[in-house]
Short mmCIF file of C-alpha atoms (C1' of nucleotides) in Angstrom, two decimals:
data_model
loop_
_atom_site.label_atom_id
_atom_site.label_comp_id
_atom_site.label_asym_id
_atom_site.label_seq_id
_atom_site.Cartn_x
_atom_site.Cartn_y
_atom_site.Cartn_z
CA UNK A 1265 41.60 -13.73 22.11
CA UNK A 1266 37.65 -12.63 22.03
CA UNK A 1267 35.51 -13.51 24.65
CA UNK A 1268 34.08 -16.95 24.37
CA UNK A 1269 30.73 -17.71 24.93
CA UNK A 1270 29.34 -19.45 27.93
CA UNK A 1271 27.61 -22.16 25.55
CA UNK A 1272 31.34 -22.91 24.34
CA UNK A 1273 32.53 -23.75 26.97
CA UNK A 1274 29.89 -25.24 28.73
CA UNK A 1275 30.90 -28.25 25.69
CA UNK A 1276 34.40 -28.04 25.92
CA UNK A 1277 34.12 -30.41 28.94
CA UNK A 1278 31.98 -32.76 26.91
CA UNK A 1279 34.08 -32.81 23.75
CA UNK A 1280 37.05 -33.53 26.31
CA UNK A 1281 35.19 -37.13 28.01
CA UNK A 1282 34.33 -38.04 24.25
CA UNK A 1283 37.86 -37.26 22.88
CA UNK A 1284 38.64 -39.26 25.92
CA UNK A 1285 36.65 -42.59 25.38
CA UNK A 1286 38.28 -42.13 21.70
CA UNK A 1287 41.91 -42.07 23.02
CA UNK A 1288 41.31 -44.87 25.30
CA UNK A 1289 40.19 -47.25 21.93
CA UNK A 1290 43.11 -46.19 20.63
CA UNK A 1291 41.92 -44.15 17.91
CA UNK A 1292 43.77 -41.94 16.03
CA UNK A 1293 41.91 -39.55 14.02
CA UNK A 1294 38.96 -38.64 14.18
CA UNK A 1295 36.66 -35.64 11.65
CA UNK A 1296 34.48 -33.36 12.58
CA UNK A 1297 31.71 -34.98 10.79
CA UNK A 1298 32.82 -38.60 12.73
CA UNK A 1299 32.47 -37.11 15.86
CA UNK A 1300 29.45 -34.83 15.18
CA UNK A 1301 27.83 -38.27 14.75
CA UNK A 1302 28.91 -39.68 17.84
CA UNK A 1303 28.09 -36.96 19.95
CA UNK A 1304 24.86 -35.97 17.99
CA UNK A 1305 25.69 -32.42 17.24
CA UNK A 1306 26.53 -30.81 13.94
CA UNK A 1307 29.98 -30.56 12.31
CA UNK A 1308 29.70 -27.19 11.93
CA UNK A 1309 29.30 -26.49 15.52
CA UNK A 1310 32.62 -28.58 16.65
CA UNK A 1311 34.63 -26.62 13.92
CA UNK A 1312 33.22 -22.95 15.10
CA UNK A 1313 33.47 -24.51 18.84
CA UNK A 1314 37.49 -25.18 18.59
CA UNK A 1315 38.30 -22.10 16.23
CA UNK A 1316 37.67 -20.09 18.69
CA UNK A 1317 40.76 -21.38 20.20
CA UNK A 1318 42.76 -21.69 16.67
CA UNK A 1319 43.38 -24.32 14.42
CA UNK A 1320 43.85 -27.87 16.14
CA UNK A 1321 42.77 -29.73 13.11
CA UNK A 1322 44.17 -30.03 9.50
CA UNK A 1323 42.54 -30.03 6.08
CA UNK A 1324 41.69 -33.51 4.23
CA UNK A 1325 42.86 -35.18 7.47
CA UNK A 1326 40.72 -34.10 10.44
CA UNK A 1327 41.50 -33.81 14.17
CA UNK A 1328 44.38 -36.14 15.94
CA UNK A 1329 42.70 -37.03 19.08
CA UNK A 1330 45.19 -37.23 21.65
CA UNK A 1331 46.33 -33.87 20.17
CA UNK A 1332 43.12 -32.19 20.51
CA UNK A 1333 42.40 -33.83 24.00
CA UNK A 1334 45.19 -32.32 25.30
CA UNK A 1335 44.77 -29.20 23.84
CA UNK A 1336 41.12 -29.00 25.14
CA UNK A 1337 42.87 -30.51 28.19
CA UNK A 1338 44.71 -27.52 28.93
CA UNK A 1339 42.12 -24.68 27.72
CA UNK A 1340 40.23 -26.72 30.83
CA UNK A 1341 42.99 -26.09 32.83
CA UNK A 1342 43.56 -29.69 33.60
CA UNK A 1343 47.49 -29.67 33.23
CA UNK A 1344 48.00 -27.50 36.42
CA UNK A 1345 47.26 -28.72 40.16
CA UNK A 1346 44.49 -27.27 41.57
CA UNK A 1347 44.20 -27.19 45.44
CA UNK A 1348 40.88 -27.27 46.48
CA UNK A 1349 38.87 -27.77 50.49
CA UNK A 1350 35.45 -28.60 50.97
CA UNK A 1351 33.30 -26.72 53.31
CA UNK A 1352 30.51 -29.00 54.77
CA UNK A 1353 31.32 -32.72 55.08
CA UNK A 1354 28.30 -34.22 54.78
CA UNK A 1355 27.35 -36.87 52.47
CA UNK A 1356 27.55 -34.71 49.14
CA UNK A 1357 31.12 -33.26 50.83
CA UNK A 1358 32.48 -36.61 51.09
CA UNK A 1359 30.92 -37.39 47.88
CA UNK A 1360 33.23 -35.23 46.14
CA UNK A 1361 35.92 -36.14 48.21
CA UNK A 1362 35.68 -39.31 47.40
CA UNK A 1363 35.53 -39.03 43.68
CA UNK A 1364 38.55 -40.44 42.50
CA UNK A 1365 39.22 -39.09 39.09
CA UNK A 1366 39.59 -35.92 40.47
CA UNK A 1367 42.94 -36.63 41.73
CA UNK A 1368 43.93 -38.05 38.31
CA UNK A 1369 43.03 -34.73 36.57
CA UNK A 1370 44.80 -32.61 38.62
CA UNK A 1371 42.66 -31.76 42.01
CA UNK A 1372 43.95 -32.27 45.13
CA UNK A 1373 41.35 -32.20 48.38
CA UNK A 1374 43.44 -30.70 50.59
CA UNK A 1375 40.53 -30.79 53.27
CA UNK A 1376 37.40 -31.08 54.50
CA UNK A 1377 35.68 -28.68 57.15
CA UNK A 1378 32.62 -29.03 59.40
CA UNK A 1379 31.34 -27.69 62.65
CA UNK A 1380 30.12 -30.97 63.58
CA UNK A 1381 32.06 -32.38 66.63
CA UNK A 1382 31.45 -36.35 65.57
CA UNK A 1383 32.83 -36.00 61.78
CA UNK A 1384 35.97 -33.45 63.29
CA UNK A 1385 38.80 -35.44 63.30
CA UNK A 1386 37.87 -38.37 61.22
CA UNK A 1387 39.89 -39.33 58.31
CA UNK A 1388 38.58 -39.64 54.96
CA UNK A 1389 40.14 -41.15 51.75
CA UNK A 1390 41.19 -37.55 50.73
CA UNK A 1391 42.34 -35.32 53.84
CA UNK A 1392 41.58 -35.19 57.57
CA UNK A 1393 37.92 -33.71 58.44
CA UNK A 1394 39.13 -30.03 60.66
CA UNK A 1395 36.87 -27.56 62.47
CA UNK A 1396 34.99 -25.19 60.76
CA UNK A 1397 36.50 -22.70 63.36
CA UNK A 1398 39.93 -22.62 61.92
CA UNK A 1399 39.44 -22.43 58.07
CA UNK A 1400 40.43 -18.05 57.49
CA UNK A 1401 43.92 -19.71 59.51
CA UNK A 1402 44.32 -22.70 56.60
CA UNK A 1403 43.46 -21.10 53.67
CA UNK A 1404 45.58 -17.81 54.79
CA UNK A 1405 48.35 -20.29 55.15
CA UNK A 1406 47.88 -22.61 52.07
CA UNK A 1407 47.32 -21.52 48.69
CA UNK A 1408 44.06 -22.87 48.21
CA UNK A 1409 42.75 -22.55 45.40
CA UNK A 1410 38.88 -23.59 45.01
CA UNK A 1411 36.32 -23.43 47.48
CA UNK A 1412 33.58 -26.74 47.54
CA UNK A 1413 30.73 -25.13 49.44
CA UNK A 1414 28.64 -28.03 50.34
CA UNK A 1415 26.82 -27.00 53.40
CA UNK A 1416 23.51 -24.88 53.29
CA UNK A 1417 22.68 -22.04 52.13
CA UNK A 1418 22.61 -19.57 55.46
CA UNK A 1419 26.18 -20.42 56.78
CA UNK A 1420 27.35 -20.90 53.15
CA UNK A 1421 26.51 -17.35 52.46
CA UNK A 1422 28.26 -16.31 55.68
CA UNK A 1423 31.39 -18.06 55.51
CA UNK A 1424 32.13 -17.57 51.72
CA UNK A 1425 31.66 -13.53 52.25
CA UNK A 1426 34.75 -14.64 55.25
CA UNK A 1427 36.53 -16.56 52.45
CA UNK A 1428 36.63 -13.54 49.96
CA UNK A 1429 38.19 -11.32 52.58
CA UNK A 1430 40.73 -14.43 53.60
CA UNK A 1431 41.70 -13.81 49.25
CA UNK A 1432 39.73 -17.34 48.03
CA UNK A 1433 38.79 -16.59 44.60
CA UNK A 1434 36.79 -19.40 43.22
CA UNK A 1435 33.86 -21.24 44.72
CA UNK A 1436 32.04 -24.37 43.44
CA UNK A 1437 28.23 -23.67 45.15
CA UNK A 1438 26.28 -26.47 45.45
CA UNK A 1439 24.27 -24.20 48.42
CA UNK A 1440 20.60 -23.30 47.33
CA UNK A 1441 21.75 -19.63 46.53
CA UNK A 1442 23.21 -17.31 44.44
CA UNK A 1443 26.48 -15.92 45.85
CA UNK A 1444 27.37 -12.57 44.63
CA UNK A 1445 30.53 -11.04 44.40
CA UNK A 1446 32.99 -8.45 42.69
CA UNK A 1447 33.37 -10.14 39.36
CA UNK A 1448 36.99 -11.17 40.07
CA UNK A 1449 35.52 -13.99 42.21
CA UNK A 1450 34.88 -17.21 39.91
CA UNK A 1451 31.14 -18.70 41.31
CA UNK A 1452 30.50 -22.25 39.96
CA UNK A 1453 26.86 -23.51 40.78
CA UNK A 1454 25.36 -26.60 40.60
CA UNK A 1455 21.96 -26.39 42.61
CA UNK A 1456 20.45 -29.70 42.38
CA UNK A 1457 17.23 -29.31 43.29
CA UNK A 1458 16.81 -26.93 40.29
CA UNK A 1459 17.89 -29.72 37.67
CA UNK A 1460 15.53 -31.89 39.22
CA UNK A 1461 12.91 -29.60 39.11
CA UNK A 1462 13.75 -29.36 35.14
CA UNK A 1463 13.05 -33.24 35.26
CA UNK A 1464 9.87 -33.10 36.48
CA UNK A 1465 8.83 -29.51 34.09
CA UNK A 1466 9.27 -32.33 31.49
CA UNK A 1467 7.54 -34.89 33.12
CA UNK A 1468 4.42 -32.68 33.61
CA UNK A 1469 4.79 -31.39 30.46
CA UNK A 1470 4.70 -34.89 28.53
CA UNK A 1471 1.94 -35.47 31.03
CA UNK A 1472 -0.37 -32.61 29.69
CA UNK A 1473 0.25 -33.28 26.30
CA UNK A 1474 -1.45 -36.82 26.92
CA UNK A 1475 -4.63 -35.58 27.94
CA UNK B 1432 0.69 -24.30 24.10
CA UNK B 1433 3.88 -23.67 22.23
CA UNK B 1434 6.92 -25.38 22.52
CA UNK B 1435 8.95 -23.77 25.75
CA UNK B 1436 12.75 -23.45 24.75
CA UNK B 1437 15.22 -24.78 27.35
CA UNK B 1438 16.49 -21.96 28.51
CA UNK B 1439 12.88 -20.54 29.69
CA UNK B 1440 12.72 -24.14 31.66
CA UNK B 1441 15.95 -23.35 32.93
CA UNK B 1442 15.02 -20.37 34.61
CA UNK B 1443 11.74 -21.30 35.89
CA UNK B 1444 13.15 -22.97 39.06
CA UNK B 1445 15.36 -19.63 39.82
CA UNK B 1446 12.16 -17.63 39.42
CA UNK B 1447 10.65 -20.75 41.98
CA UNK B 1448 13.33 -19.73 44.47
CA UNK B 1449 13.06 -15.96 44.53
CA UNK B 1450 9.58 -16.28 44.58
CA UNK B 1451 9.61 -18.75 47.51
CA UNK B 1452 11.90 -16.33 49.32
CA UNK B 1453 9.77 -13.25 49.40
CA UNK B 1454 7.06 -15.18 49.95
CA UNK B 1455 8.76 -16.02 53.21
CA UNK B 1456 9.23 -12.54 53.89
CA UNK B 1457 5.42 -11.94 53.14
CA UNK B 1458 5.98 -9.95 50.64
CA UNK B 1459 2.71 -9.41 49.20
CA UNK B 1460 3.42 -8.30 45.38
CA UNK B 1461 7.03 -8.07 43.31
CA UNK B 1462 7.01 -6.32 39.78
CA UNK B 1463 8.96 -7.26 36.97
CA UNK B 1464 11.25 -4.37 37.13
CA UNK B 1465 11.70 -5.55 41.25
CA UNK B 1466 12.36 -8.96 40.53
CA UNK B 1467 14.77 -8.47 37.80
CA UNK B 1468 16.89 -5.96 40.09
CA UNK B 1469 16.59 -8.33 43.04
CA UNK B 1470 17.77 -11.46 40.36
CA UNK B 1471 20.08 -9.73 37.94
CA UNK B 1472 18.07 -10.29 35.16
CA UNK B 1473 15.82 -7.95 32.51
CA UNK B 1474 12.27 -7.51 33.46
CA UNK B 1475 11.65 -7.83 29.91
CA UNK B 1476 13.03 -11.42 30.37
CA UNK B 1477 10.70 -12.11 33.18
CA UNK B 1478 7.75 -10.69 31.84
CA UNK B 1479 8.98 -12.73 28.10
CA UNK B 1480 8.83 -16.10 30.31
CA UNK B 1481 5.94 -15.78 32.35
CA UNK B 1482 3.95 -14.88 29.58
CA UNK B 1483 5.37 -17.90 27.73
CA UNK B 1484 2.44 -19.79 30.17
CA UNK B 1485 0.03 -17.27 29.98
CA UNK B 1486 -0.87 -13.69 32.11
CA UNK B 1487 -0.03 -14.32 35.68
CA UNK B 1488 0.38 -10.64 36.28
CA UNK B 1489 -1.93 -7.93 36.32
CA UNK B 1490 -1.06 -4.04 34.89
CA UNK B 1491 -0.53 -1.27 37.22
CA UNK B 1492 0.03 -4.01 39.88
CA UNK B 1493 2.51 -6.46 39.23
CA UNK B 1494 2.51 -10.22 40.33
CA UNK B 1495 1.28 -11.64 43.32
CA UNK B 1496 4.50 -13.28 44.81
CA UNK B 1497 1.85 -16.26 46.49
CA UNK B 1498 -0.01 -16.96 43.36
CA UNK B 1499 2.87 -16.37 40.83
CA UNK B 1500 4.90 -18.96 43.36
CA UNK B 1501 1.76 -21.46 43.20
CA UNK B 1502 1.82 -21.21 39.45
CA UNK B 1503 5.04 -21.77 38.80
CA UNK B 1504 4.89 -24.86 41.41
CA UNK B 1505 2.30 -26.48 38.56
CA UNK B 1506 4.15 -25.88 35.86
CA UNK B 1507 7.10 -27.66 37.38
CA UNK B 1508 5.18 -30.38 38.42
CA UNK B 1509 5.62 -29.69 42.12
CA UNK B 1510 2.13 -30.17 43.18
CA UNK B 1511 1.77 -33.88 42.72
CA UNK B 1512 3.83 -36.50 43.94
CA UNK B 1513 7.21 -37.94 42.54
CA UNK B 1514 8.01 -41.26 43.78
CA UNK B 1515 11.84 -41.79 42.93
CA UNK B 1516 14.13 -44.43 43.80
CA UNK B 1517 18.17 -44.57 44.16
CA UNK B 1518 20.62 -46.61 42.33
CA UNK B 1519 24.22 -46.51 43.87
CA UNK B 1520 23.75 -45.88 47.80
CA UNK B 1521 27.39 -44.41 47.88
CA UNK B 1522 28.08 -41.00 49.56
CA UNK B 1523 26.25 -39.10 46.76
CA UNK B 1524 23.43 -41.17 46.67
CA UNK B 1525 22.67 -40.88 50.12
CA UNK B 1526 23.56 -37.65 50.10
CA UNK B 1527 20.21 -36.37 47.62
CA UNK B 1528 17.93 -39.58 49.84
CA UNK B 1529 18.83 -37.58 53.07
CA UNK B 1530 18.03 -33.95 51.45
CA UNK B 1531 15.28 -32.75 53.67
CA UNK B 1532 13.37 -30.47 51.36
CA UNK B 1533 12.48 -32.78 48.57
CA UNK B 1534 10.65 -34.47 50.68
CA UNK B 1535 8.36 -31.33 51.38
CA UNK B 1536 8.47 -30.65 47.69
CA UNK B 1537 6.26 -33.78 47.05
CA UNK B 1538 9.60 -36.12 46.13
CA UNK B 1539 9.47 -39.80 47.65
CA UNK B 1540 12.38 -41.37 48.00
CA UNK B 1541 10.71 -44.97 48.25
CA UNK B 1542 14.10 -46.84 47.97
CA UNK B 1543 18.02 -47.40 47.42
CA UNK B 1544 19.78 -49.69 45.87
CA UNK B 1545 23.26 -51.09 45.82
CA UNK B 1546 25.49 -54.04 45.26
CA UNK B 1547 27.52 -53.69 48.28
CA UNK B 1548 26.72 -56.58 50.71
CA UNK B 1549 28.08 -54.42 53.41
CA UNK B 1550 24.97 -51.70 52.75
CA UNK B 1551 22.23 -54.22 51.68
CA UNK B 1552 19.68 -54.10 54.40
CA UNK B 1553 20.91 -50.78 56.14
CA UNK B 1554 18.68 -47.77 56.93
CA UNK B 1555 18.94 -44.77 55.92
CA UNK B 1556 16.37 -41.63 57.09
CA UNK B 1557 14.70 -42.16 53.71
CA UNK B 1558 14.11 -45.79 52.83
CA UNK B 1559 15.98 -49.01 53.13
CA UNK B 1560 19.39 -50.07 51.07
CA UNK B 1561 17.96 -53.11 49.18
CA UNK B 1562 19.52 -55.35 46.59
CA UNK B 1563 20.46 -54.02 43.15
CA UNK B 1564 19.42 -57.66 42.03
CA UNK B 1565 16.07 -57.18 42.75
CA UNK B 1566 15.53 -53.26 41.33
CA UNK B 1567 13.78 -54.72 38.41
CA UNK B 1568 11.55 -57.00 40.43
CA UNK B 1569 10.70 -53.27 42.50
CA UNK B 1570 9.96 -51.18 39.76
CA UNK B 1571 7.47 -53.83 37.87
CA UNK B 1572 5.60 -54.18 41.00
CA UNK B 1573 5.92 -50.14 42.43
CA UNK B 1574 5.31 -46.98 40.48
CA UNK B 1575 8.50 -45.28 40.47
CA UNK B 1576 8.24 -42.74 38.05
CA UNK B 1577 12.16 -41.35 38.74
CA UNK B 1578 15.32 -43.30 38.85
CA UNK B 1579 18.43 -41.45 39.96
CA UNK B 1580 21.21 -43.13 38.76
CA UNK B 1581 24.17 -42.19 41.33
CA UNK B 1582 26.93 -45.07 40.44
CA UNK B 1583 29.58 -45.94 38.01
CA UNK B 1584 29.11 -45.13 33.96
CA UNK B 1585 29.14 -48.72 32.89
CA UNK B 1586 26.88 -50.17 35.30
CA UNK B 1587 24.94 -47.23 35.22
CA UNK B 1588 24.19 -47.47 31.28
CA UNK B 1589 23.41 -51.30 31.93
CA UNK B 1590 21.38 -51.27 34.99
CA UNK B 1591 19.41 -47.92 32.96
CA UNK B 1592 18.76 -49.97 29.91
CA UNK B 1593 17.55 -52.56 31.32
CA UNK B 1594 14.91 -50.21 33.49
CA UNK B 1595 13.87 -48.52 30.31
CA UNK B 1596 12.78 -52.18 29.61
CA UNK B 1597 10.76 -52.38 32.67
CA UNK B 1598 9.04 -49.08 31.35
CA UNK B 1599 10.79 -46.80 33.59
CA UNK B 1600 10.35 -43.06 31.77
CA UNK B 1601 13.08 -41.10 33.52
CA UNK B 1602 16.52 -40.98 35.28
CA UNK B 1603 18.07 -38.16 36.67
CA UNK B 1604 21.61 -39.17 35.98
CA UNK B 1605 25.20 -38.41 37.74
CA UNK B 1606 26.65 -41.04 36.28
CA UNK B 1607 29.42 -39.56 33.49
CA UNK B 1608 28.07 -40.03 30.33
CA UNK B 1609 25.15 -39.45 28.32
CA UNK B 1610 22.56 -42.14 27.95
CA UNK B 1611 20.56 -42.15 24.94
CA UNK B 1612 17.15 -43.43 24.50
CA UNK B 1613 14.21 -42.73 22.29
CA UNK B 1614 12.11 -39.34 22.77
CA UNK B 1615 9.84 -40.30 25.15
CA UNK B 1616 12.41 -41.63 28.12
CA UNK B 1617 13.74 -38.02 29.79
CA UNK B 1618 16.66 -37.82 30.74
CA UNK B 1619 18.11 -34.82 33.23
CA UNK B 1620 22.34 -35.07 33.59
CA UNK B 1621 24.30 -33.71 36.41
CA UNK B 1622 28.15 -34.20 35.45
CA UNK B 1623 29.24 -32.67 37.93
CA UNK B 1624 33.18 -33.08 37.02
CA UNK B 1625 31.98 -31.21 33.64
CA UNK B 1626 30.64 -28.21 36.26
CA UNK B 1627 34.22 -28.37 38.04
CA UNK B 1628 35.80 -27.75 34.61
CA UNK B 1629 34.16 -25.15 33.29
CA UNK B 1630 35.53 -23.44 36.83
CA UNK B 1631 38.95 -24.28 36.27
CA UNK B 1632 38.47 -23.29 33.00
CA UNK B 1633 37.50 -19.52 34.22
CA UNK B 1634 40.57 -19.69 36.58
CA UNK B 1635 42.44 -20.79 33.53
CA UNK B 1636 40.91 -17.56 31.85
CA UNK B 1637 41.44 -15.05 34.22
CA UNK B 1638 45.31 -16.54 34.78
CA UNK B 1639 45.87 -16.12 30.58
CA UNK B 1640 44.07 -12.36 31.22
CA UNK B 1641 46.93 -11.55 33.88
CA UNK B 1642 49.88 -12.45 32.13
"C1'" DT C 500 46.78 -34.87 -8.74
"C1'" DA C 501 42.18 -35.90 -6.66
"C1'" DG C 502 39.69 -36.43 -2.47
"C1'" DA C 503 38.84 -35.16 1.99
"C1'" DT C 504 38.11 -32.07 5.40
"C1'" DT C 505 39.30 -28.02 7.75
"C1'" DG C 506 38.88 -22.93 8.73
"C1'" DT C 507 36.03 -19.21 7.90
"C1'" DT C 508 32.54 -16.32 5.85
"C1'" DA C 509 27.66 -15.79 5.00
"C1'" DA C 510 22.84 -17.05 5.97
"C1'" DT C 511 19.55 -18.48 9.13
"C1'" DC C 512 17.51 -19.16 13.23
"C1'" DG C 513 16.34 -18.26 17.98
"C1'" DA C 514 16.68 -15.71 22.16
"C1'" DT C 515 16.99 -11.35 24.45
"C1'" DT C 516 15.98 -6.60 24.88
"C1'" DA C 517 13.42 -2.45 23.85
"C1'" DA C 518 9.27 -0.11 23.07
"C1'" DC C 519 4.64 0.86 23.69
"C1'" DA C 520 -0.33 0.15 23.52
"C1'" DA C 521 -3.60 -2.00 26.61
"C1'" DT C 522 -5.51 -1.92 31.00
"C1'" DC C 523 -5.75 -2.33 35.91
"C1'" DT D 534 -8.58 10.11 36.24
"C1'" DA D 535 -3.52 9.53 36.40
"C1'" DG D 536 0.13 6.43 37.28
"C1'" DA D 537 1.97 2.10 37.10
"C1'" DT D 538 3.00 -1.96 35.01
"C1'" DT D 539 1.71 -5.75 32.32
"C1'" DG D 540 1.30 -8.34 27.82
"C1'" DT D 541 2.92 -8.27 23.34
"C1'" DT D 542 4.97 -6.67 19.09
"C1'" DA D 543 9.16 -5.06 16.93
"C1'" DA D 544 14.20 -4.49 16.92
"C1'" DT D 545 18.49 -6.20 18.16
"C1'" DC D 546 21.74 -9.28 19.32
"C1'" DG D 547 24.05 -13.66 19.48
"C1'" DA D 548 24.43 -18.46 18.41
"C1'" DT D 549 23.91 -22.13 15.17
"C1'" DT D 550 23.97 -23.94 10.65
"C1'" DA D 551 25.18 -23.90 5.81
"C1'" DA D 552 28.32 -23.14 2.21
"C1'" DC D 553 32.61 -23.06 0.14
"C1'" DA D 554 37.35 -21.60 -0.73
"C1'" DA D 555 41.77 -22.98 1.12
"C1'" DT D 556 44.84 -26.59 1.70
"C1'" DC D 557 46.62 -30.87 3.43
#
DNA sequence: TAGATTGTTAATCGATTAACAATC
DNA sequence: TAGATTGTTAATCGATTAACAATC
């Protein structure tokens, strides 16, 4: 299979919640150029987006949703478990904790870890809150999978370098820094304060163009 | 000034970040071909999206890391004031009122808002929990110029329409779907299960590779 | 069979990289 | 002045869109 681009599959996800509302009104079919509509793309794009991945569709008919949502489903790697811990349990840790759907598509919080002696202990919805101290033990002796790093950016550095050597292999950064690693290590970011910085590029920009 | 593509935008809080760095390590001056070693990135690029906004450098001497920093700061809109509010006081909205640094970054957070009885009235290190009831009431009578909606998709379409109507001009938006409202309303996304997928879809990847 | 719509090739568009003259 | 490095033009690369033959 070639290499598919990052813009791909940055949309897979978003063809995936559509395909889902679709499924979920119980509709059946659905074309390209129905659902280029709906998600205000072009036609042309969804086609070249999903044959990179073969042929889910079928001439004169179009694309049987639930087919291609599971398909997608499963290029997403949403049909396998995926043990995850979060490191920092702070309001955006427990955020994600909390999220419910995650469970339903296949994460499981195993736990949360802090250094902070009031939140050690306590239960939340989704796993017990340990100490920071003993996560090389846990995820040495669990098979954990993803890595939530949701603490800042100095310790998060430190402790993920710890986490490479303990054999984690994916992190999902929400720390306000690049992590760098071989490139066998998967490094998810979402750094917040940059997409609100975007927001306000645009504000100022409509701004300027006023005057 | 010609129309900046997104992915310049994109990168202009990175360069903000890097910049702010060595300007913490008084470091006086940083040419392209520094920066882009430092960032993993051309200089080519750098020098392509600076001069996208005009000559901030100077030949034979590179950028000043201060000025370049300052500059960059305007263009993102970081030297005035951004009064935003919060809709959904849950762990993730709480989580971006209590994040120390936007407040230095010129970001109010003059409110939240919820529905929850239990949170109505409760304070939190940035602004009260107040009555989602009365939002609409508080943004006719306040200048919020940024909502961020952290709550449920249907409510959050709702409660965002009905803001739009009360001349609000732009959410920075968690909740999981797209909201869609004429040019002049921005709108900045953070779907964050989306950002967990495209991760499991690089485990996914890298799994298929092996076998 | 005729109509619809995919899968796929070709054309276009835009973004990135390379090259180099301008200039500090 | 010589060396360094930008600003900017040109070349390349990749992604998106258009077109259409294949086929259900």
């Amino acid at each position: 299979m070639n290499k598919i681009s990052k813009a791909v599959v940055t949309r897979l996800p978003r063809y995936y919640r559509y395909l889902d509302e679709l499924r979920q009104q119980n509709v059946e079919r659905i074309s390209s150029k129905e659902l280029s509509k709906l998600m205000n793309v072009t036609a042309s794009q969804i086609r070249q987006d999903l044959n990179n991945f073969g042929g889910f569709g079928q001439q004169g008919y179009g694309y049987n949703v639930q087919y291609l949502y599971d398909e997608i489903g499963k290029l997403l790697g949403l049909d396998v478990k995926h043990k995850m811990i979060i490191v920092g349990a702070g309001n955006l840790g427990q955020a994600i904790a909390n999220y419910g759907n995650f469970r339903n598509r296949g994460f499981e919080i195993a736990a949360l870890f802090d250094k902070n002696p009031d939140l050690i202990g306590k239960k939340t919805a989704h796993g017990q809150i340990l100490d920071i101290a003993d996560i090389y033990d846990y995820v040495k002796k669990h098979n954990v999978e993803i890595v939530a790093l949701t603490l800042p950016k100095g310790p998060a550095k430190r402790i993920a370098q710890k986490l490479v050597e303990c054999g984690v292999k994916a992190f999902w950064n929400f720390a306000h820094t690049d992590l760098s690693f071989s490139d066998d290590i998967i490094v998810e970011n979402v750094h917040l304060s940059e997409s609100l910085m975007k927001l306000t590029y645009r504000i100022s920009e409509k701004n300027d163009s006023k005057e």
